[in-house]
Amino acid sequence: MSFAAGFRLPDQDAAALGMAGAFVGQADNPAAVWYNPAGLTRLDGMRISGGVVGIHPVLTHENSTVNPGSTDVSERITHLPGHFYATRKMNDRVSFGMGITSPFGLSSDWDASSSSTRYVATYSKIVTAEVNPNVAYALNDSTSVAIGVAYVHLRATLERMVNLGGVSPDFDRNFIVRGEGDGWGVNAAVLHRVSPSMSVGFTYRSRVKIDVAGDAELNGGSLPPALAPGTGSTSITLPDLIQLGVSSKISDNLTVNTDLDYTLWSTYDRIVLTSSNPAFNATDEKQWHDVWCLRIGGQYQLLEQLKLRAGYVYDKSPVGEARFDTTTPDSDRQGVTVGAGFEAGKMTVDLAYMYLRFTTRTIGKSLVDNDANPFTPDDSLNGTYRSMAHSAAITVGYKF
């Protein structure tokens, strides 16, 4: 599971997903808490919404150096990150909103016995939960601003095989690092109505440093005392996010949105593991790059109770070839979306689907798979990587 570039999960609402996530300039439902909380001042009364986004990735590696001609396939699992929002307009100026989302996550699972890259990564999983209260203030009839604070909890499990010094699989052991931690961030937003038919939105979400504590161990057979399990700790800095969006009402029935995201993935430079057992101390260089993403979406009011949506997204990868690995076998990707929104009295139901196609990527110069162990193969990451993902979302809302 890695839905946007890196391991960011940008889509936290079915209505927005139906427009490829181009929602920063529109922000007219409770998911404004996530996309642009300045839009809260445009929501009357009290509202809630919640739902899930199902993500089904398909990842393959066609080997060219180790076991040439064979293909490794990551286990196919459907992931279901959820979202929930509550908003309240206090008066003509002030509105509050609360969001609970899962803004980052990844999962890959390569066979620990047969994958050519099993000494790089086998099972990897990161799960986050964010609680994000916001307050919005209308400066005047055209411009609103908002600020918020974000509490993020992260759980991570990273596994790979380690060879203890022999050509037989009997010398392989499973190295597991588990941990969890939390951190705090802030966010700010502006929404400005340029004209009755156009709005411009801007949001900023700060980086969040998370100190992770847990344990590190080898298992799978007998071990010398020097390789006994130990505690482990590290830190992960989740990136800053900057978004600019324009929403234009082309006609009474048609709205077209364009968003540009910029994610500062350069915060993800290395993972330094410190353990109570010095044998497990390690530094994993990442050296990711800052990247941008373009989103274009539209919404058409077909009937009073029915809206149709569609969109397109182009998302750059932050992972350079020198630090490419199978924990996050990332590449540039393009996606198309469709969606629909239904309204019945005070209730709304939004549905969306996305097809995401990753650019085929051939790797031949990664440094991650070259170590000093003569019993593990170098250049195991070499080959061609193909990935795709299907995503479906539902969000149900209610206005009190």
mmCIF file of C-alpha atoms in Angstrom, residues 77-382:
data_model
loop_
_atom_site.group_PDB
_atom_site.id
_atom_site.type_symbol
_atom_site.label_atom_id
_atom_site.label_comp_id
_atom_site.label_asym_id
_atom_site.label_seq_id
_atom_site.Cartn_x
_atom_site.Cartn_y
_atom_site.Cartn_z
ATOM 1 C CA ILE A 77 -3.675 -7.542 0.006
ATOM 2 C CA THR A 78 -6.515 -5.005 0.059
ATOM 3 C CA HIS A 79 -6.009 -2.222 2.593
ATOM 4 C CA LEU A 80 -8.819 -0.178 4.136
ATOM 5 C CA PRO A 81 -7.654 3.119 5.672
ATOM 6 C CA GLY A 82 -10.584 5.039 7.115
ATOM 7 C CA HIS A 83 -11.514 8.698 7.620
ATOM 8 C CA PHE A 84 -13.929 10.624 9.845
ATOM 9 C CA TYR A 85 -14.804 14.333 10.073
ATOM 10 C CA ALA A 86 -17.003 16.535 12.252
ATOM 11 C CA THR A 87 -17.597 20.252 11.684
ATOM 12 C CA ARG A 88 -19.527 22.958 13.491
ATOM 13 C CA LYS A 89 -20.252 26.552 12.477
ATOM 14 C CA MET A 90 -20.288 28.609 15.674
ATOM 15 C CA ASN A 91 -21.290 31.948 14.113
ATOM 16 C CA ASP A 92 -20.831 33.953 10.924
ATOM 17 C CA ARG A 93 -17.077 34.174 11.550
ATOM 18 C CA VAL A 94 -15.875 31.084 13.431
ATOM 19 C CA SER A 95 -16.071 27.383 12.568
ATOM 20 C CA PHE A 96 -14.472 24.293 14.064
ATOM 21 C CA GLY A 97 -13.555 20.971 12.515
ATOM 22 C CA MET A 98 -12.003 17.688 13.588
ATOM 23 C CA GLY A 99 -10.545 15.011 11.338
ATOM 24 C CA ILE A 100 -9.273 11.495 11.971
ATOM 25 C CA THR A 101 -7.330 10.146 9.000
ATOM 26 C CA SER A 102 -4.501 7.825 7.954
ATOM 27 C CA PRO A 103 -2.275 10.165 5.911
ATOM 28 C CA PHE A 104 0.726 7.842 5.459
ATOM 29 C CA GLY A 105 1.100 4.106 4.980
ATOM 30 C CA LEU A 106 2.913 1.402 3.100
ATOM 31 C CA SER A 107 2.824 -2.365 2.829
ATOM 32 C CA SER A 108 4.764 -4.864 0.748
ATOM 33 C CA ASP A 109 5.263 -8.579 1.297
ATOM 34 C CA TRP A 110 7.868 -10.430 -0.794
ATOM 35 C CA ASP A 111 8.382 -14.170 -0.318
ATOM 36 C CA ALA A 112 10.974 -14.745 2.408
ATOM 37 C CA SER A 113 12.180 -18.044 0.950
ATOM 38 C CA SER A 114 12.259 -17.445 -2.816
ATOM 39 C CA SER A 115 12.303 -13.702 -3.544
ATOM 40 C CA SER A 116 15.556 -12.572 -5.139
ATOM 41 C CA THR A 117 15.499 -9.449 -2.957
ATOM 42 C CA ARG A 118 14.741 -11.189 0.356
ATOM 43 C CA TYR A 119 18.016 -9.875 1.850
ATOM 44 C CA VAL A 120 16.842 -6.321 1.097
ATOM 45 C CA ALA A 121 13.224 -6.530 2.285
ATOM 46 C CA THR A 122 10.487 -9.103 2.764
ATOM 47 C CA TYR A 123 7.591 -7.779 4.847
ATOM 48 C CA SER A 124 7.241 -4.011 5.334
ATOM 49 C CA LYS A 125 4.338 -2.144 6.867
ATOM 50 C CA ILE A 126 3.796 1.397 8.137
ATOM 51 C CA VAL A 127 0.404 2.497 9.513
ATOM 52 C CA THR A 128 -0.451 5.991 10.749
ATOM 53 C CA ALA A 129 -3.405 7.623 12.461
ATOM 54 C CA GLU A 130 -3.800 11.408 12.653
ATOM 55 C CA VAL A 131 -6.117 13.469 14.843
ATOM 56 C CA ASN A 132 -6.392 17.005 13.476
ATOM 57 C CA PRO A 133 -8.569 19.719 15.136
ATOM 58 C CA ASN A 134 -8.882 23.021 13.255
ATOM 59 C CA VAL A 135 -10.411 26.452 13.753
ATOM 60 C CA ALA A 136 -11.405 28.598 10.767
ATOM 61 C CA TYR A 137 -12.137 32.295 10.701
ATOM 62 C CA ALA A 138 -13.890 34.325 7.992
ATOM 63 C CA LEU A 139 -12.009 37.586 7.528
ATOM 64 C CA ASN A 140 -14.784 38.831 5.257
ATOM 65 C CA ASP A 141 -17.289 37.469 2.749
ATOM 66 C CA SER A 142 -14.484 36.483 0.354
ATOM 67 C CA THR A 143 -11.567 35.246 2.462
ATOM 68 C CA SER A 144 -11.215 32.678 5.229
ATOM 69 C CA VAL A 145 -8.182 31.386 7.085
ATOM 70 C CA ALA A 146 -7.617 28.367 9.315
ATOM 71 C CA ILE A 147 -5.037 26.863 11.640
ATOM 72 C CA GLY A 148 -4.804 23.423 13.178
ATOM 73 C CA VAL A 149 -2.656 21.033 15.140
ATOM 74 C CA ALA A 150 -1.985 17.415 14.172
ATOM 75 C CA TYR A 151 -1.214 14.471 16.444
ATOM 76 C CA VAL A 152 0.219 11.534 14.469
ATOM 77 C CA HIS A 153 0.715 7.985 15.760
ATOM 78 C CA LEU A 154 2.841 5.588 13.705
ATOM 79 C CA ARG A 155 3.380 1.821 13.856
ATOM 80 C CA ALA A 156 6.025 0.116 11.743
ATOM 81 C CA THR A 157 7.246 -3.403 11.030
ATOM 82 C CA LEU A 158 10.223 -4.019 8.745
ATOM 83 C CA GLU A 159 11.545 -7.493 7.968
ATOM 84 C CA ARG A 160 14.293 -8.965 5.795
ATOM 85 C CA MET A 161 16.370 -12.111 5.652
ATOM 86 C CA VAL A 162 19.931 -12.146 7.025
ATOM 87 C CA ASN A 163 22.538 -14.752 6.122
ATOM 88 C CA LEU A 164 24.799 -15.786 8.999
ATOM 89 C CA GLY A 165 27.612 -17.161 6.851
ATOM 90 C CA GLY A 166 26.788 -20.073 4.579
ATOM 91 C CA VAL A 167 25.396 -20.917 1.151
ATOM 92 C CA SER A 168 22.624 -23.122 2.546
ATOM 93 C CA PRO A 169 19.201 -21.639 3.407
ATOM 94 C CA ASP A 170 19.819 -23.110 6.870
ATOM 95 C CA PHE A 171 22.022 -20.067 7.510
ATOM 96 C CA ASP A 172 19.188 -17.610 6.791
ATOM 97 C CA ARG A 173 17.402 -15.888 9.651
ATOM 98 C CA ASN A 174 14.496 -13.429 9.649
ATOM 99 C CA PHE A 175 15.486 -9.983 10.952
ATOM 100 C CA ILE A 176 12.509 -8.085 12.375
ATOM 101 C CA VAL A 177 12.295 -4.502 13.589
ATOM 102 C CA ARG A 178 9.027 -3.367 15.173
ATOM 103 C CA GLY A 179 8.144 -0.108 16.812
ATOM 104 C CA GLU A 180 5.700 2.706 17.316
ATOM 105 C CA GLY A 181 5.761 6.347 18.281
ATOM 106 C CA ASP A 182 4.040 9.679 17.893
ATOM 107 C CA GLY A 183 4.665 13.271 16.993
ATOM 108 C CA TRP A 184 3.036 16.661 16.524
ATOM 109 C CA GLY A 185 2.636 19.029 13.615
ATOM 110 C CA VAL A 186 0.726 22.149 12.612
ATOM 111 C CA ASN A 187 -1.226 23.227 9.550
ATOM 112 C CA ALA A 188 -2.568 26.456 8.062
ATOM 113 C CA ALA A 189 -4.887 27.271 5.170
ATOM 114 C CA VAL A 190 -6.466 30.097 3.170
ATOM 115 C CA LEU A 191 -9.515 30.068 0.901
ATOM 116 C CA HIS A 192 -10.293 33.142 -1.192
ATOM 117 C CA ARG A 193 -13.298 33.695 -3.456
ATOM 118 C CA VAL A 194 -11.874 35.596 -6.427
ATOM 119 C CA SER A 195 -15.286 35.936 -8.050
ATOM 120 C CA PRO A 196 -18.707 34.290 -7.722
ATOM 121 C CA SER A 197 -17.445 31.544 -10.034
ATOM 122 C CA MET A 198 -13.824 31.062 -8.869
ATOM 123 C CA SER A 199 -12.061 30.235 -5.605
ATOM 124 C CA VAL A 200 -8.373 29.771 -4.828
ATOM 125 C CA GLY A 201 -7.113 27.714 -1.899
ATOM 126 C CA PHE A 202 -3.746 27.224 -0.233
ATOM 127 C CA THR A 203 -2.757 24.782 2.506
ATOM 128 C CA TYR A 204 0.417 23.956 4.380
ATOM 129 C CA ARG A 205 1.019 20.941 6.616
ATOM 130 C CA SER A 206 4.269 20.826 8.566
ATOM 131 C CA ARG A 207 6.722 17.980 8.806
ATOM 132 C CA VAL A 208 6.239 15.662 11.783
ATOM 133 C CA LYS A 209 9.180 14.026 13.535
ATOM 134 C CA ILE A 210 8.247 10.739 15.139
ATOM 135 C CA ASP A 211 10.507 9.008 17.652
ATOM 136 C CA VAL A 212 9.910 5.288 17.263
ATOM 137 C CA ALA A 213 10.678 2.752 20.017
ATOM 138 C CA GLY A 214 10.324 -1.023 19.855
ATOM 139 C CA ASP A 215 12.456 -4.131 19.472
ATOM 140 C CA ALA A 216 14.822 -5.848 17.054
ATOM 141 C CA GLU A 217 15.396 -9.580 16.769
ATOM 142 C CA LEU A 218 16.507 -12.464 14.594
ATOM 143 C CA ASN A 219 14.400 -15.592 14.505
ATOM 144 C CA GLY A 220 14.083 -18.800 12.551
ATOM 145 C CA GLY A 221 16.647 -21.041 14.284
ATOM 146 C CA SER A 222 19.364 -21.284 16.907
ATOM 147 C CA LEU A 223 21.412 -18.140 17.494
ATOM 148 C CA PRO A 224 24.606 -17.294 19.393
ATOM 149 C CA PRO A 225 24.207 -15.119 22.518
ATOM 150 C CA ALA A 226 25.705 -12.172 20.650
ATOM 151 C CA LEU A 227 22.563 -12.077 18.472
ATOM 152 C CA ALA A 228 20.009 -12.116 21.290
ATOM 153 C CA PRO A 229 16.929 -9.870 20.862
ATOM 154 C CA GLY A 230 17.250 -6.252 21.926
ATOM 155 C CA THR A 231 15.325 -3.031 22.132
ATOM 156 C CA GLY A 232 15.434 -0.699 19.151
ATOM 157 C CA SER A 233 14.763 2.959 18.470
ATOM 158 C CA THR A 234 14.866 5.333 15.528
ATOM 159 C CA SER A 235 13.132 8.434 14.214
ATOM 160 C CA ILE A 236 11.149 9.128 11.054
ATOM 161 C CA THR A 237 10.367 12.632 9.800
ATOM 162 C CA LEU A 238 7.186 12.767 7.739
ATOM 163 C CA PRO A 239 7.299 15.463 5.050
ATOM 164 C CA ASP A 240 5.906 18.978 4.788
ATOM 165 C CA LEU A 241 3.042 19.292 2.298
ATOM 166 C CA ILE A 242 2.185 22.429 0.301
ATOM 167 C CA GLN A 243 -0.972 22.555 -1.838
ATOM 168 C CA LEU A 244 -2.442 25.160 -4.159
ATOM 169 C CA GLY A 245 -5.880 24.702 -5.715
ATOM 170 C CA VAL A 246 -8.194 26.583 -8.070
ATOM 171 C CA SER A 247 -11.891 25.794 -8.386
ATOM 172 C CA SER A 248 -13.870 27.276 -11.285
ATOM 173 C CA LYS A 249 -17.622 27.054 -11.773
ATOM 174 C CA ILE A 250 -17.867 26.858 -15.562
ATOM 175 C CA SER A 251 -21.668 26.792 -15.551
ATOM 176 C CA ASP A 252 -24.494 26.289 -13.079
ATOM 177 C CA ASN A 253 -23.906 22.541 -13.296
ATOM 178 C CA LEU A 254 -20.176 22.128 -14.026
ATOM 179 C CA THR A 255 -17.212 22.748 -11.683
ATOM 180 C CA VAL A 256 -13.578 22.170 -12.722
ATOM 181 C CA ASN A 257 -10.708 22.006 -10.221
ATOM 182 C CA THR A 258 -6.920 22.025 -10.573
ATOM 183 C CA ASP A 259 -4.512 21.320 -7.688
ATOM 184 C CA LEU A 260 -0.740 21.304 -7.448
ATOM 185 C CA ASP A 261 0.889 19.483 -4.516
ATOM 186 C CA TYR A 262 4.510 19.759 -3.422
ATOM 187 C CA THR A 263 5.771 17.175 -0.918
ATOM 188 C CA LEU A 264 9.122 17.759 0.801
ATOM 189 C CA TRP A 265 10.246 14.126 0.905
ATOM 190 C CA SER A 266 13.845 15.277 1.450
ATOM 191 C CA THR A 267 12.979 14.984 5.165
ATOM 192 C CA TYR A 268 13.167 11.210 4.645
ATOM 193 C CA ASP A 269 16.946 11.049 4.333
ATOM 194 C CA ARG A 270 17.979 8.063 6.461
ATOM 195 C CA ILE A 271 16.768 5.620 9.103
ATOM 196 C CA VAL A 272 19.269 5.117 11.940
ATOM 197 C CA LEU A 273 18.494 2.071 14.105
ATOM 198 C CA THR A 274 19.995 2.090 17.596
ATOM 199 C CA SER A 275 19.623 -1.131 19.582
ATOM 200 C CA SER A 276 20.532 -2.376 23.039
ATOM 201 C CA ASN A 277 22.287 -5.139 21.088
ATOM 202 C CA PRO A 278 25.046 -3.340 19.122
ATOM 203 C CA ALA A 279 24.983 -6.105 16.484
ATOM 204 C CA PHE A 280 21.656 -4.699 15.256
ATOM 205 C CA ASN A 281 22.751 -1.065 14.939
ATOM 206 C CA ALA A 282 22.350 0.063 11.339
ATOM 207 C CA THR A 283 21.911 3.082 9.075
ATOM 208 C CA ASP A 284 19.579 2.819 6.097
ATOM 209 C CA GLU A 285 20.186 5.671 3.665
ATOM 210 C CA LYS A 286 17.042 6.882 1.849
ATOM 211 C CA GLN A 287 17.944 10.297 0.350
ATOM 212 C CA TRP A 288 14.501 10.886 -1.154
ATOM 213 C CA HIS A 289 13.738 13.985 -3.225
ATOM 214 C CA ASP A 290 11.061 16.688 -3.027
ATOM 215 C CA VAL A 291 8.357 16.092 -5.643
ATOM 216 C CA TRP A 292 5.228 17.657 -7.139
ATOM 217 C CA CYS A 293 1.867 16.246 -8.167
ATOM 218 C CA LEU A 294 -0.765 17.594 -10.588
ATOM 219 C CA ARG A 295 -4.476 16.883 -10.050
ATOM 220 C CA ILE A 296 -7.330 17.859 -12.373
ATOM 221 C CA GLY A 297 -10.951 17.034 -11.588
ATOM 222 C CA GLY A 298 -14.496 17.970 -12.408
ATOM 223 C CA GLN A 299 -18.001 17.661 -11.018
ATOM 224 C CA TYR A 300 -21.282 17.793 -12.956
ATOM 225 C CA GLN A 301 -24.682 18.237 -11.305
ATOM 226 C CA LEU A 302 -26.742 15.866 -13.427
ATOM 227 C CA LEU A 303 -29.833 15.911 -11.201
ATOM 228 C CA GLU A 304 -30.744 17.754 -8.035
ATOM 229 C CA GLN A 305 -29.797 14.662 -6.015
ATOM 230 C CA LEU A 306 -26.979 13.344 -8.256
ATOM 231 C CA LYS A 307 -23.444 14.586 -9.020
ATOM 232 C CA LEU A 308 -21.029 12.896 -11.412
ATOM 233 C CA ARG A 309 -17.255 13.276 -11.065
ATOM 234 C CA ALA A 310 -14.050 12.443 -12.926
ATOM 235 C CA GLY A 311 -10.367 13.306 -12.647
ATOM 236 C CA TYR A 312 -6.749 12.749 -13.618
ATOM 237 C CA VAL A 313 -3.564 12.728 -11.504
ATOM 238 C CA TYR A 314 0.143 12.739 -12.382
ATOM 239 C CA ASP A 315 2.407 12.051 -9.419
ATOM 240 C CA LYS A 316 6.228 12.120 -9.392
ATOM 241 C CA SER A 317 8.272 9.600 -7.397
ATOM 242 C CA PRO A 318 10.735 10.809 -4.729
ATOM 243 C CA VAL A 319 12.876 7.641 -4.916
ATOM 244 C CA GLY A 320 16.127 7.877 -6.909
ATOM 245 C CA GLU A 321 17.723 4.807 -8.455
ATOM 246 C CA ALA A 322 20.726 4.812 -6.122
ATOM 247 C CA ARG A 323 18.470 4.203 -3.088
ATOM 248 C CA PHE A 324 15.703 2.206 -4.732
ATOM 249 C CA ASP A 325 14.574 -0.864 -2.769
ATOM 250 C CA THR A 326 11.617 -3.233 -2.500
ATOM 251 C CA THR A 327 10.301 -1.717 0.722
ATOM 252 C CA THR A 328 8.866 1.031 -1.491
ATOM 253 C CA PRO A 329 9.372 0.016 -5.162
ATOM 254 C CA ASP A 330 8.205 3.412 -6.309
ATOM 255 C CA SER A 331 7.974 5.150 -9.691
ATOM 256 C CA ASP A 332 6.084 8.016 -11.328
ATOM 257 C CA ARG A 333 2.412 7.241 -11.682
ATOM 258 C CA GLN A 334 -0.725 8.412 -13.491
ATOM 259 C CA GLY A 335 -4.301 7.780 -12.473
ATOM 260 C CA VAL A 336 -7.849 8.296 -13.665
ATOM 261 C CA THR A 337 -10.886 8.518 -11.412
ATOM 262 C CA VAL A 338 -14.659 8.435 -11.616
ATOM 263 C CA GLY A 339 -17.234 9.050 -8.929
ATOM 264 C CA ALA A 340 -20.782 9.920 -8.019
ATOM 265 C CA GLY A 341 -22.514 11.719 -5.183
ATOM 266 C CA PHE A 342 -26.057 11.077 -3.995
ATOM 267 C CA GLU A 343 -28.109 13.297 -1.706
ATOM 268 C CA ALA A 344 -31.251 12.262 0.172
ATOM 269 C CA GLY A 345 -32.525 14.816 2.631
ATOM 270 C CA LYS A 346 -29.823 15.452 5.214
ATOM 271 C CA MET A 347 -27.722 12.474 4.118
ATOM 272 C CA THR A 348 -25.105 12.234 1.380
ATOM 273 C CA VAL A 349 -23.380 9.166 -0.051
ATOM 274 C CA ASP A 350 -20.281 9.545 -2.232
ATOM 275 C CA LEU A 351 -18.609 6.767 -4.217
ATOM 276 C CA ALA A 352 -15.365 6.815 -6.209
ATOM 277 C CA TYR A 353 -12.953 4.561 -8.095
ATOM 278 C CA MET A 354 -9.340 5.148 -9.156
ATOM 279 C CA TYR A 355 -7.097 3.204 -11.498
ATOM 280 C CA LEU A 356 -3.442 4.006 -10.876
ATOM 281 C CA ARG A 357 -0.708 2.936 -13.311
ATOM 282 C CA PHE A 358 2.957 3.191 -12.291
ATOM 283 C CA THR A 359 5.608 3.876 -14.905
ATOM 284 C CA THR A 360 7.556 0.712 -15.696
ATOM 285 C CA ARG A 361 10.930 1.117 -14.004
ATOM 286 C CA THR A 362 14.187 -0.688 -14.811
ATOM 287 C CA ILE A 363 16.810 -0.722 -12.050
ATOM 288 C CA GLY A 364 20.496 -1.453 -12.607
ATOM 289 C CA LYS A 365 22.438 0.864 -10.309
ATOM 290 C CA SER A 366 20.903 0.650 -6.820
ATOM 291 C CA LEU A 367 23.432 0.658 -3.983
ATOM 292 C CA VAL A 368 21.072 -0.924 -1.476
ATOM 293 C CA ASP A 369 21.698 -4.549 -2.505
ATOM 294 C CA ASN A 370 25.520 -4.455 -2.402
ATOM 295 C CA ASP A 371 26.993 -5.462 0.955
ATOM 296 C CA ALA A 372 30.116 -7.182 2.269
ATOM 297 C CA ASN A 373 28.507 -10.582 2.870
ATOM 298 C CA PRO A 374 29.920 -13.079 0.316
ATOM 299 C CA PHE A 375 26.941 -15.378 0.865
ATOM 300 C CA THR A 376 24.261 -12.924 -0.277
ATOM 301 C CA PRO A 377 23.926 -11.909 -3.922
ATOM 302 C CA ASP A 378 24.812 -8.424 -5.105
ATOM 303 C CA ASP A 379 22.613 -6.611 -7.643
ATOM 304 C CA SER A 380 19.512 -8.554 -6.601
ATOM 305 C CA LEU A 381 17.395 -5.427 -7.151
ATOM 306 C CA ASN A 382 18.299 -5.334 -10.837
#
